[in-house]
mmCIF file of C-alpha atoms (C1' of nucleotides) and ligand atoms in Angstrom:
data_model
loop_
_atom_site.group_PDB
_atom_site.id
_atom_site.type_symbol
_atom_site.label_atom_id
_atom_site.label_comp_id
_atom_site.label_asym_id
_atom_site.label_seq_id
_atom_site.Cartn_x
_atom_site.Cartn_y
_atom_site.Cartn_z
ATOM 1 C CA UNK A 1 -54.715 -41.700 -47.748
ATOM 2 C CA UNK A 2 -54.017 -37.528 -48.601
ATOM 3 C CA UNK A 3 -55.788 -36.248 -51.145
ATOM 4 C CA UNK A 4 -54.798 -32.115 -50.149
ATOM 5 C CA UNK A 5 -51.359 -30.812 -49.374
ATOM 6 C CA UNK A 6 -50.573 -28.763 -46.172
ATOM 7 C CA UNK A 7 -50.524 -25.558 -47.954
ATOM 8 C CA UNK A 8 -54.276 -26.696 -49.129
ATOM 9 C CA UNK A 9 -55.367 -27.721 -45.343
ATOM 10 C CA UNK A 10 -54.009 -24.676 -44.332
ATOM 11 C CA UNK A 11 -55.305 -22.334 -47.222
ATOM 12 C CA UNK A 12 -58.901 -23.977 -46.549
ATOM 13 C CA UNK A 13 -58.986 -23.587 -42.423
ATOM 14 C CA UNK A 14 -57.715 -19.876 -42.990
ATOM 15 C CA UNK A 15 -60.622 -19.321 -44.978
ATOM 16 C CA UNK A 16 -63.159 -21.160 -43.060
ATOM 17 C CA UNK A 17 -61.978 -19.013 -39.970
ATOM 18 C CA UNK A 18 -63.122 -15.936 -41.997
ATOM 19 C CA UNK A 19 -65.924 -17.126 -43.289
ATOM 20 C CA UNK A 20 -66.637 -18.364 -39.733
ATOM 21 C CA UNK A 21 -65.965 -15.234 -38.161
ATOM 22 C CA UNK A 22 -68.012 -12.942 -40.598
ATOM 23 C CA UNK A 23 -69.951 -9.920 -38.931
ATOM 24 C CA UNK A 24 -67.342 -9.534 -35.740
ATOM 25 C CA UNK A 25 -67.006 -5.980 -37.105
ATOM 26 C CA UNK A 26 -63.441 -6.683 -38.364
ATOM 27 C CA UNK A 27 -62.748 -5.761 -42.033
ATOM 28 C CA UNK A 28 -59.316 -7.482 -42.387
ATOM 29 C CA UNK A 29 -58.425 -10.079 -40.284
ATOM 30 C CA UNK A 30 -54.489 -10.340 -39.998
ATOM 31 C CA UNK A 31 -52.700 -13.478 -40.622
ATOM 32 C CA UNK A 32 -51.340 -13.571 -37.335
ATOM 33 C CA UNK A 33 -54.290 -13.711 -35.850
ATOM 34 C CA UNK A 34 -55.402 -16.873 -37.687
ATOM 35 C CA UNK A 35 -51.895 -18.325 -37.630
ATOM 36 C CA UNK A 36 -52.108 -17.949 -33.655
ATOM 37 C CA UNK A 37 -56.266 -19.434 -33.322
ATOM 38 C CA UNK A 38 -55.606 -22.251 -35.900
ATOM 39 C CA UNK A 39 -52.067 -22.876 -34.666
ATOM 40 C CA UNK A 40 -50.319 -23.288 -38.205
ATOM 41 C CA UNK A 41 -46.987 -21.862 -38.664
ATOM 42 C CA UNK A 42 -46.873 -17.978 -39.713
ATOM 43 C CA UNK A 43 -44.724 -17.813 -42.430
ATOM 44 C CA UNK A 44 -45.813 -20.694 -44.035
ATOM 45 C CA UNK A 45 -49.366 -19.457 -43.653
ATOM 46 C CA UNK A 46 -48.596 -16.143 -44.962
ATOM 47 C CA UNK A 47 -46.849 -17.425 -48.504
ATOM 48 C CA UNK A 48 -50.471 -19.812 -48.803
ATOM 49 C CA UNK A 49 -52.465 -16.979 -48.436
ATOM 50 C CA UNK A 50 -50.338 -15.340 -50.748
ATOM 51 C CA UNK A 51 -51.288 -17.032 -53.553
ATOM 52 C CA UNK A 52 -55.332 -16.190 -52.913
ATOM 53 C CA UNK A 53 -54.187 -13.052 -52.892
ATOM 54 C CA UNK A 54 -52.712 -13.428 -56.395
ATOM 55 C CA UNK A 55 -55.912 -16.188 -57.567
ATOM 56 C CA UNK A 56 -58.211 -13.249 -56.312
ATOM 57 C CA UNK A 57 -59.874 -14.933 -53.864
ATOM 58 C CA UNK A 58 -58.200 -12.560 -50.306
ATOM 59 C CA UNK A 59 -57.633 -8.927 -50.856
ATOM 60 C CA UNK A 60 -55.066 -8.094 -48.098
ATOM 61 C CA UNK A 61 -54.154 -4.544 -46.575
ATOM 62 C CA UNK A 62 -50.196 -3.486 -44.972
ATOM 63 C CA UNK A 63 -49.754 -1.480 -41.778
ATOM 64 C CA UNK A 64 -52.080 -1.196 -38.321
ATOM 65 C CA UNK A 65 -54.896 -3.237 -38.622
ATOM 66 C CA UNK A 66 -54.324 -4.452 -41.445
ATOM 67 C CA UNK A 67 -54.736 -8.325 -42.867
ATOM 68 C CA UNK A 68 -56.326 -10.239 -45.242
ATOM 69 C CA UNK A 69 -60.544 -10.133 -46.923
ATOM 70 C CA UNK A 70 -62.281 -12.216 -49.166
ATOM 71 C CA UNK A 71 -62.329 -10.215 -52.137
ATOM 72 C CA UNK A 72 -65.662 -11.511 -53.055
ATOM 73 C CA UNK A 73 -68.659 -12.872 -51.852
ATOM 74 C CA UNK A 74 -68.011 -16.317 -50.309
ATOM 75 C CA UNK A 75 -71.426 -17.219 -51.681
ATOM 76 C CA UNK A 76 -69.735 -17.169 -54.823
ATOM 77 C CA UNK A 77 -66.195 -18.783 -54.174
ATOM 78 C CA UNK A 78 -66.224 -22.607 -54.219
ATOM 79 C CA UNK A 79 -63.811 -24.580 -53.006
ATOM 80 C CA UNK A 80 -62.758 -26.175 -55.703
ATOM 81 C CA UNK A 81 -61.548 -22.692 -57.133
ATOM 82 C CA UNK A 82 -59.229 -22.483 -54.021
ATOM 83 C CA UNK A 83 -58.078 -25.940 -54.837
ATOM 84 C CA UNK A 84 -56.913 -25.611 -58.093
ATOM 85 C CA UNK A 85 -54.677 -22.373 -56.982
ATOM 86 C CA UNK A 86 -53.239 -24.223 -54.148
ATOM 87 C CA UNK A 87 -53.043 -27.660 -56.049
ATOM 88 C CA UNK A 88 -52.547 -26.484 -59.492
ATOM 89 C CA UNK A 89 -54.851 -26.889 -62.097
ATOM 90 C CA UNK A 90 -54.379 -29.921 -63.150
ATOM 91 C CA UNK A 91 -55.146 -31.470 -59.615
ATOM 92 C CA UNK A 92 -58.159 -33.488 -60.973
ATOM 93 C CA UNK A 93 -56.024 -34.881 -64.290
ATOM 94 C CA UNK A 94 -54.211 -37.054 -61.982
ATOM 95 C CA UNK A 95 -55.149 -40.658 -61.772
ATOM 96 C CA UNK A 96 -54.858 -43.980 -59.690
ATOM 97 C CA UNK A 97 -52.295 -45.762 -61.167
ATOM 98 C CA UNK A 98 -49.802 -42.870 -61.772
ATOM 99 C CA UNK A 99 -50.018 -43.571 -65.559
ATOM 100 C CA UNK A 100 -50.533 -40.341 -68.152
ATOM 101 C CA UNK A 101 -52.490 -39.786 -71.475
ATOM 102 C CA UNK A 102 -55.646 -41.880 -70.707
ATOM 103 C CA UNK A 103 -59.099 -40.929 -71.248
ATOM 104 C CA UNK A 104 -62.594 -43.239 -70.855
ATOM 105 C CA UNK A 105 -61.678 -44.498 -74.142
ATOM 106 C CA UNK A 106 -58.289 -45.497 -73.522
ATOM 107 C CA UNK A 107 -58.716 -46.784 -69.553
ATOM 108 C CA UNK A 108 -56.391 -48.330 -67.388
ATOM 109 C CA UNK A 109 -57.525 -51.444 -64.800
ATOM 110 C CA UNK A 110 -58.847 -49.104 -62.004
ATOM 111 C CA UNK A 111 -60.448 -46.049 -64.187
ATOM 112 C CA UNK A 112 -63.721 -47.067 -63.543
ATOM 113 C CA UNK A 113 -62.834 -47.136 -59.934
ATOM 114 C CA UNK A 114 -61.063 -43.661 -60.001
ATOM 115 C CA UNK A 115 -63.263 -42.038 -62.672
ATOM 116 C CA UNK A 116 -66.188 -42.142 -59.670
ATOM 117 C CA UNK A 117 -64.057 -41.363 -56.776
ATOM 118 C CA UNK A 118 -62.942 -38.278 -59.194
ATOM 119 C CA UNK A 119 -66.207 -37.276 -59.990
ATOM 120 C CA UNK A 120 -67.649 -36.986 -56.455
ATOM 121 C CA UNK A 121 -64.413 -35.492 -55.054
ATOM 122 C CA UNK A 122 -64.989 -32.292 -58.062
ATOM 123 C CA UNK A 123 -68.765 -32.482 -57.707
ATOM 124 C CA UNK A 124 -68.463 -31.889 -53.504
ATOM 125 C CA UNK A 125 -65.596 -29.184 -54.424
ATOM 126 C CA UNK A 126 -67.548 -27.301 -57.113
ATOM 127 C CA UNK A 127 -71.106 -27.404 -55.598
ATOM 128 C CA UNK A 128 -69.959 -25.975 -51.882
ATOM 129 C CA UNK A 129 -69.545 -22.383 -50.940
ATOM 130 C CA UNK A 130 -67.357 -20.564 -48.604
ATOM 131 C CA UNK A 131 -70.530 -19.319 -47.857
ATOM 132 C CA UNK A 132 -72.066 -22.712 -47.083
ATOM 133 C CA UNK A 133 -69.319 -23.966 -44.942
ATOM 134 C CA UNK A 134 -69.308 -21.286 -42.936
ATOM 135 C CA UNK A 135 -72.987 -21.254 -42.019
ATOM 136 C CA UNK A 136 -72.107 -25.019 -41.199
ATOM 137 C CA UNK A 137 -69.526 -24.220 -38.974
ATOM 138 C CA UNK A 138 -71.334 -21.959 -36.898
ATOM 139 C CA UNK A 139 -75.075 -23.739 -36.760
ATOM 140 C CA UNK A 140 -72.944 -26.968 -35.891
ATOM 141 C CA UNK A 141 -70.006 -25.680 -33.651
ATOM 142 C CA UNK A 142 -67.467 -27.454 -35.841
ATOM 143 C CA UNK A 143 -63.933 -26.940 -35.394
ATOM 144 C CA UNK A 144 -61.215 -26.076 -37.595
ATOM 145 C CA UNK A 145 -58.222 -27.514 -34.872
ATOM 146 C CA UNK A 146 -57.251 -30.554 -34.021
ATOM 147 C CA UNK B 9 -55.036 -35.390 -56.725
ATOM 148 C CA UNK B 10 -52.604 -37.882 -55.618
ATOM 149 C CA UNK B 11 -54.489 -40.577 -53.424
ATOM 150 C CA UNK B 12 -51.474 -43.388 -53.861
ATOM 151 C CA UNK B 13 -47.549 -43.184 -53.797
ATOM 152 C CA UNK B 14 -45.298 -44.355 -56.715
ATOM 153 C CA UNK B 15 -44.560 -46.879 -54.515
ATOM 154 C CA UNK B 16 -48.454 -48.361 -54.312
ATOM 155 C CA UNK B 17 -48.440 -47.411 -58.358
ATOM 156 C CA UNK B 18 -45.565 -49.296 -59.388
ATOM 157 C CA UNK B 19 -46.526 -52.415 -57.037
ATOM 158 C CA UNK B 20 -49.801 -52.834 -58.402
ATOM 159 C CA UNK B 21 -49.138 -52.518 -61.684
ATOM 160 C CA UNK B 22 -46.367 -55.074 -61.041
ATOM 161 C CA UNK B 23 -49.303 -57.301 -59.508
ATOM 162 C CA UNK B 24 -51.513 -56.962 -62.339
ATOM 163 C CA UNK B 25 -48.834 -57.612 -64.526
ATOM 164 C CA UNK B 26 -48.761 -60.982 -62.828
ATOM 165 C CA UNK B 27 -52.036 -61.588 -62.388
ATOM 166 C CA UNK B 28 -52.719 -60.553 -65.618
ATOM 167 C CA UNK B 29 -50.388 -63.186 -67.511
ATOM 168 C CA UNK B 30 -50.727 -66.261 -65.233
ATOM 169 C CA UNK B 31 -50.594 -69.721 -67.197
ATOM 170 C CA UNK B 32 -48.432 -68.959 -69.802
ATOM 171 C CA UNK B 33 -46.502 -71.776 -67.876
ATOM 172 C CA UNK B 34 -43.920 -69.554 -65.943
ATOM 173 C CA UNK B 35 -43.948 -70.323 -62.298
ATOM 174 C CA UNK B 36 -41.522 -67.308 -61.525
ATOM 175 C CA UNK B 37 -41.686 -64.069 -63.251
ATOM 176 C CA UNK B 38 -38.499 -61.691 -62.668
ATOM 177 C CA UNK B 39 -38.442 -58.513 -61.251
ATOM 178 C CA UNK B 40 -36.565 -57.793 -64.244
ATOM 179 C CA UNK B 41 -38.658 -58.523 -67.160
ATOM 180 C CA UNK B 42 -41.706 -56.644 -65.016
ATOM 181 C CA UNK B 43 -39.720 -53.285 -64.811
ATOM 182 C CA UNK B 44 -38.594 -53.460 -68.261
ATOM 183 C CA UNK B 45 -42.332 -54.409 -69.338
ATOM 184 C CA UNK B 46 -43.833 -51.484 -67.175
ATOM 185 C CA UNK B 47 -41.074 -49.380 -67.803
ATOM 186 C CA UNK B 48 -40.291 -49.185 -63.858
ATOM 187 C CA UNK B 49 -37.202 -48.548 -62.248
ATOM 188 C CA UNK B 50 -35.407 -51.892 -61.281
ATOM 189 C CA UNK B 51 -34.026 -51.230 -58.180
ATOM 190 C CA UNK B 52 -37.109 -48.777 -56.809
ATOM 191 C CA UNK B 53 -39.680 -51.729 -58.035
ATOM 192 C CA UNK B 54 -37.700 -54.719 -56.239
ATOM 193 C CA UNK B 55 -38.070 -52.615 -53.094
ATOM 194 C CA UNK B 56 -41.191 -52.299 -53.443
ATOM 195 C CA UNK B 57 -41.774 -55.950 -54.014
ATOM 196 C CA UNK B 58 -39.259 -57.074 -51.185
ATOM 197 C CA UNK B 59 -41.902 -55.279 -48.947
ATOM 198 C CA UNK B 60 -45.022 -57.636 -50.795
ATOM 199 C CA UNK B 61 -43.144 -60.394 -49.869
ATOM 200 C CA UNK B 62 -42.469 -59.621 -46.511
ATOM 201 C CA UNK B 63 -45.923 -59.388 -46.385
ATOM 202 C CA UNK B 64 -46.912 -62.709 -47.385
ATOM 203 C CA UNK B 65 -48.133 -61.440 -50.845
ATOM 204 C CA UNK B 66 -45.458 -62.644 -52.771
ATOM 205 C CA UNK B 67 -42.903 -65.702 -52.779
ATOM 206 C CA UNK B 68 -39.457 -65.292 -53.563
ATOM 207 C CA UNK B 69 -36.677 -67.334 -55.529
ATOM 208 C CA UNK B 70 -33.863 -66.147 -56.382
ATOM 209 C CA UNK B 71 -31.229 -67.142 -58.964
ATOM 210 C CA UNK B 72 -31.224 -68.514 -62.804
ATOM 211 C CA UNK B 73 -35.174 -68.774 -63.778
ATOM 212 C CA UNK B 74 -36.330 -66.701 -59.955
ATOM 213 C CA UNK B 75 -38.499 -64.668 -59.566
ATOM 214 C CA UNK B 76 -41.132 -64.007 -57.892
ATOM 215 C CA UNK B 77 -45.327 -65.142 -57.668
ATOM 216 C CA UNK B 78 -47.725 -65.169 -56.025
ATOM 217 C CA UNK B 79 -47.836 -66.570 -52.637
ATOM 218 C CA UNK B 80 -51.981 -66.995 -52.468
ATOM 219 C CA UNK B 81 -54.658 -67.371 -54.960
ATOM 220 C CA UNK B 82 -55.194 -64.325 -56.922
ATOM 221 C CA UNK B 83 -58.905 -64.841 -55.970
ATOM 222 C CA UNK B 84 -57.728 -64.458 -51.767
ATOM 223 C CA UNK B 85 -55.963 -60.917 -52.429
ATOM 224 C CA UNK B 86 -57.959 -57.954 -52.411
ATOM 225 C CA UNK B 87 -56.471 -54.492 -53.409
ATOM 226 C CA UNK B 88 -56.751 -53.317 -50.140
ATOM 227 C CA UNK B 89 -54.223 -55.744 -48.841
ATOM 228 C CA UNK B 90 -51.390 -54.694 -50.915
ATOM 229 C CA UNK B 91 -52.216 -50.961 -50.373
ATOM 230 C CA UNK B 92 -51.992 -51.367 -46.593
ATOM 231 C CA UNK B 93 -48.741 -52.983 -46.727
ATOM 232 C CA UNK B 94 -46.953 -50.597 -49.007
ATOM 233 C CA UNK B 95 -49.149 -47.170 -47.396
ATOM 234 C CA UNK B 96 -49.357 -48.512 -44.066
ATOM 235 C CA UNK B 97 -52.077 -50.068 -42.022
ATOM 236 C CA UNK B 98 -53.534 -46.871 -40.811
ATOM 237 C CA UNK B 99 -54.155 -45.370 -44.670
ATOM 238 C CA UNK B 100 -57.703 -44.656 -44.130
ATOM 239 C CA UNK B 101 -57.358 -43.272 -40.939
ATOM 240 C CA UNK B 102 -55.956 -39.660 -42.569
ATOM 241 C CA UNK B 103 -58.234 -36.857 -43.067
ATOM 242 C CA UNK B 104 -59.390 -34.278 -45.257
ATOM 243 C CA UNK B 105 -58.405 -30.980 -43.844
ATOM 244 C CA UNK B 106 -55.589 -32.660 -41.665
ATOM 245 C CA UNK B 107 -56.849 -32.532 -38.321
ATOM 246 C CA UNK B 108 -56.491 -35.323 -35.829
ATOM 247 C CA UNK B 109 -58.106 -36.971 -32.682
ATOM 248 C CA UNK B 110 -61.720 -36.827 -34.454
ATOM 249 C CA UNK B 111 -64.183 -39.151 -35.781
ATOM 250 C CA UNK B 112 -68.131 -38.913 -36.344
ATOM 251 C CA UNK B 113 -69.133 -37.830 -32.659
ATOM 252 C CA UNK B 114 -66.538 -34.332 -33.781
ATOM 253 C CA UNK B 115 -66.363 -33.967 -36.752
ATOM 254 C CA UNK B 116 -64.298 -30.754 -39.237
ATOM 255 C CA UNK B 117 -66.719 -29.006 -41.189
ATOM 256 C CA UNK B 118 -66.115 -31.182 -44.827
ATOM 257 C CA UNK B 119 -66.225 -34.656 -42.456
ATOM 258 C CA UNK B 120 -69.772 -35.229 -44.253
ATOM 259 C CA UNK B 121 -67.926 -34.844 -47.663
ATOM 260 C CA UNK B 122 -64.583 -36.731 -46.698
ATOM 261 C CA UNK B 123 -66.380 -39.612 -44.798
ATOM 262 C CA UNK B 124 -68.212 -40.441 -48.317
ATOM 263 C CA UNK B 125 -65.561 -40.549 -50.486
ATOM 264 C CA UNK B 126 -63.011 -42.432 -47.582
ATOM 265 C CA UNK B 127 -65.638 -45.232 -47.780
ATOM 266 C CA UNK B 128 -65.931 -45.440 -51.485
ATOM 267 C CA UNK B 129 -62.363 -45.902 -51.636
ATOM 268 C CA UNK B 130 -62.148 -48.213 -48.679
ATOM 269 C CA UNK B 131 -64.865 -50.549 -50.163
ATOM 270 C CA UNK B 132 -63.628 -50.402 -53.898
ATOM 271 C CA UNK B 133 -59.873 -51.524 -52.669
ATOM 272 C CA UNK B 134 -62.285 -54.306 -50.113
ATOM 273 C CA UNK B 135 -64.098 -55.812 -52.651
ATOM 274 C CA UNK B 136 -61.779 -55.948 -55.364
ATOM 275 C CA UNK B 137 -59.445 -58.854 -56.099
ATOM 276 C CA UNK B 138 -56.379 -59.602 -58.003
ATOM 277 C CA UNK B 139 -58.354 -62.047 -59.602
ATOM 278 C CA UNK B 140 -60.894 -59.446 -61.073
ATOM 279 C CA UNK B 141 -58.738 -57.390 -61.931
ATOM 280 C CA UNK B 142 -56.727 -59.881 -63.911
ATOM 281 C CA UNK B 143 -59.654 -61.303 -65.440
ATOM 282 C CA UNK B 144 -60.902 -57.833 -66.101
ATOM 283 C CA UNK B 145 -57.601 -56.510 -67.691
ATOM 284 C CA UNK B 146 -57.206 -60.076 -70.032
ATOM 285 C CA UNK B 147 -60.993 -59.173 -70.994
ATOM 286 C CA UNK B 148 -61.185 -55.687 -71.947
ATOM 287 C CA UNK B 149 -57.292 -55.531 -73.370
ATOM 288 C CA UNK B 150 -56.674 -53.324 -70.843
ATOM 289 C CA UNK B 151 -52.900 -50.755 -70.512
ATOM 290 C CA UNK B 152 -50.896 -51.143 -67.331
ATOM 291 C CA UNK B 153 -48.302 -48.592 -68.965
ATOM 292 C CA UNK B 154 -48.551 -45.472 -69.945
ATOM 293 C "C1'" DC C 15 -15.950 -75.883 -58.589
ATOM 294 C "C1'" DA C 16 -16.694 -71.750 -61.288
ATOM 295 C "C1'" DT C 17 -19.900 -68.848 -63.640
ATOM 296 C "C1'" DA C 18 -24.186 -66.409 -64.474
ATOM 297 C "C1'" DT C 19 -28.462 -65.235 -62.898
ATOM 298 C "C1'" DT C 20 -31.437 -63.394 -59.582
ATOM 299 C "C1'" DT C 21 -33.730 -61.069 -55.199
ATOM 300 C "C1'" DA C 22 -32.111 -58.849 -50.663
ATOM 301 C "C1'" DA C 23 -29.864 -55.188 -48.070
ATOM 302 C "C1'" DG C 24 -28.548 -51.191 -47.962
ATOM 303 C "C1'" DA C 25 -26.010 -46.810 -48.365
ATOM 304 C "C1'" DC C 26 -26.252 -43.018 -51.347
ATOM 305 C "C1'" DT C 27 -28.391 -39.191 -54.277
ATOM 306 C "C1'" DA C 28 -31.792 -36.198 -55.993
ATOM 307 C "C1'" DT C 29 -35.886 -33.765 -55.749
ATOM 308 C "C1'" DT C 30 -40.301 -32.110 -53.427
ATOM 309 C "C1'" DT C 31 -42.491 -30.852 -49.917
ATOM 310 C "C1'" DT C 32 -42.874 -28.418 -45.670
ATOM 311 C "C1'" DA C 33 -40.930 -25.084 -42.468
ATOM 312 C "C1'" DT C 34 -38.523 -21.538 -40.537
ATOM 313 C "C1'" DC C 35 -35.760 -16.976 -40.654
ATOM 314 C "C1'" DT C 36 -34.429 -12.725 -42.409
ATOM 315 C "C1'" DT C 37 -35.466 -8.406 -45.237
ATOM 316 C "C1'" DT C 38 -37.604 -5.090 -47.225
ATOM 317 C "C1'" DA C 39 -42.173 -2.479 -48.553
ATOM 318 C "C1'" DT C 40 -46.514 -0.577 -47.046
ATOM 319 C "C1'" DA C 41 -50.068 1.364 -44.094
ATOM 320 C "C1'" DT C 42 -51.094 3.668 -39.494
ATOM 321 C "C1'" DA C 43 -50.737 6.343 -35.157
ATOM 322 C "C1'" DT C 44 -48.412 9.519 -32.554
ATOM 323 C "C1'" DA D 30 -40.482 12.475 -38.707
ATOM 324 C "C1'" DT D 31 -40.327 8.399 -35.994
ATOM 325 C "C1'" DA D 32 -42.064 4.255 -34.311
ATOM 326 C "C1'" DT D 33 -45.113 0.677 -34.552
ATOM 327 C "C1'" DA D 34 -47.921 -3.453 -37.467
ATOM 328 C "C1'" DT D 35 -48.405 -5.997 -40.834
ATOM 329 C "C1'" DA D 36 -48.111 -8.184 -45.203
ATOM 330 C "C1'" DA D 37 -44.546 -9.643 -49.404
ATOM 331 C "C1'" DA D 38 -40.641 -11.666 -51.163
ATOM 332 C "C1'" DG D 39 -37.292 -14.287 -51.161
ATOM 333 C "C1'" DA D 40 -33.412 -17.472 -48.886
ATOM 334 C "C1'" DT D 41 -32.717 -21.083 -45.924
ATOM 335 C "C1'" DA D 42 -33.154 -25.564 -43.746
ATOM 336 C "C1'" DA D 43 -35.513 -29.734 -42.382
ATOM 337 C "C1'" DA D 44 -38.306 -33.603 -43.628
ATOM 338 C "C1'" DA D 45 -40.685 -36.659 -46.331
ATOM 339 C "C1'" DT D 46 -40.738 -38.761 -50.973
ATOM 340 C "C1'" DA D 47 -38.273 -41.025 -55.018
ATOM 341 C "C1'" DG D 48 -34.559 -42.852 -57.132
ATOM 342 C "C1'" DT D 49 -30.182 -44.838 -58.283
ATOM 343 C "C1'" DC D 50 -25.642 -47.533 -57.191
ATOM 344 C "C1'" DT D 51 -22.976 -50.839 -54.500
ATOM 345 C "C1'" DT D 52 -22.586 -55.821 -52.529
ATOM 346 C "C1'" DA D 53 -24.325 -59.645 -50.735
ATOM 347 C "C1'" DA D 54 -26.594 -64.194 -50.633
ATOM 348 C "C1'" DA D 55 -29.084 -68.111 -53.110
ATOM 349 C "C1'" DT D 56 -29.670 -70.922 -56.949
ATOM 350 C "C1'" DA D 57 -28.818 -73.164 -61.154
ATOM 351 C "C1'" DT D 58 -26.153 -74.873 -65.219
ATOM 352 C "C1'" DG D 59 -22.046 -76.714 -66.976
HETATM 353 S S1 SF4 E 208 -57.176 -44.642 -66.889
HETATM 354 FE FE1 SF4 E 208 -58.348 -43.768 -65.900
HETATM 355 S S2 SF4 E 208 -57.979 -43.678 -63.933
HETATM 356 FE FE2 SF4 E 208 -56.034 -44.905 -64.951
HETATM 357 S S3 SF4 E 208 -54.152 -43.583 -65.417
HETATM 358 FE FE3 SF4 E 208 -55.920 -42.997 -66.699
HETATM 359 S S4 SF4 E 208 -57.338 -41.357 -66.107
HETATM 360 FE FE4 SF4 E 208 -56.567 -41.968 -64.321
HETATM 361 S S1 SF4 E 209 -63.656 -34.773 -38.574
HETATM 362 FE FE1 SF4 E 209 -63.432 -35.981 -40.248
HETATM 363 S S2 SF4 E 209 -62.828 -35.337 -42.271
HETATM 364 FE FE2 SF4 E 209 -62.326 -33.621 -40.697
HETATM 365 S S3 SF4 E 209 -60.745 -33.923 -39.834
HETATM 366 FE FE3 SF4 E 209 -61.474 -35.447 -38.745
HETATM 367 S S4 SF4 E 209 -61.841 -37.647 -39.689
HETATM 368 FE FE4 SF4 E 209 -61.221 -35.868 -41.041
#
DNA sequence: CATATTTAAGACTATTTTATCTTTATATAT
DNA sequence: ATATATAAAGATAAAATAGTCTTAAATATG
């Protein structure tokens, strides 16, 4: 059961890497460092992070000592915003049986199940900020690599 | 957010079509009828249903008036069995961030969220039988097509 | 037996996702 | 100025998923 694409996985892990390493003094973190630390293909990661830069999550700076950094406070960036950029705005419009053009009034046989599941995922993503995750990672010493 | 492949979607919809139309007298329902009624590619559906036949969910019969039928009572077939055949036995072993080799003791930053979500999906699939769905479909007149 | 109907099997094509490689643009440092 | 480090952009390749087409095997019927 895969709910996120690899691109999203990489993007989220990279952001979590950044927020969990804040305060070490660096302003920009290079994509080379992230791809190496997290063992993610450099070029693929680059493309993914470009989307987040275009999506106003990150700012980037070229040249020596350049890299990427959060554009806004980590407290203000909810996971849902990241996911919507990487997966598309319609991420939560998809359906369990792949049907279309339906709502609570015109449900398919699994709508009641799907509604709850999708609701929980959406709620989780809406209420979790990068700051919360960063704190959690450091406090519990959680891993970002296999 | 897509949790099931197209093959699973088609397979489930076909099974639901069968159980919601039981008792009309036919023993076997042809793949041609199903693919037409549900607007699913005939050949693709055929391949999918072959997996379910091999997986002891269906029996098939060739020749005129042939088709497929449930091998066991609809009460005994839980959705999880179907999904595991079509998606693989490891369907519930995948992870939110795509990491591997982890469990409750070695969690990644989103493990607590993922655990709950995956648990609910698994529980839903484990406790829902084809018979329950068939009854539901007929009682509430639910649709299987877009 | 001959023919029509239906599933089984597998080759083939198309699309999407994932990954790699190459080139370009921009900034820094010497 | 020149060399170096870095992100941006885009071309190309590989792999996974989805879909189509062809042929074979089994069965029923006349
Ligand atoms: S009825 Fe609900 S679960 Fe089914 S396809 Fe529509 S929105 Fe999705
Ligand atoms: S820690 Fe949990 S959610 Fe994270 S990758 Fe492992 S099993 Fe999946």
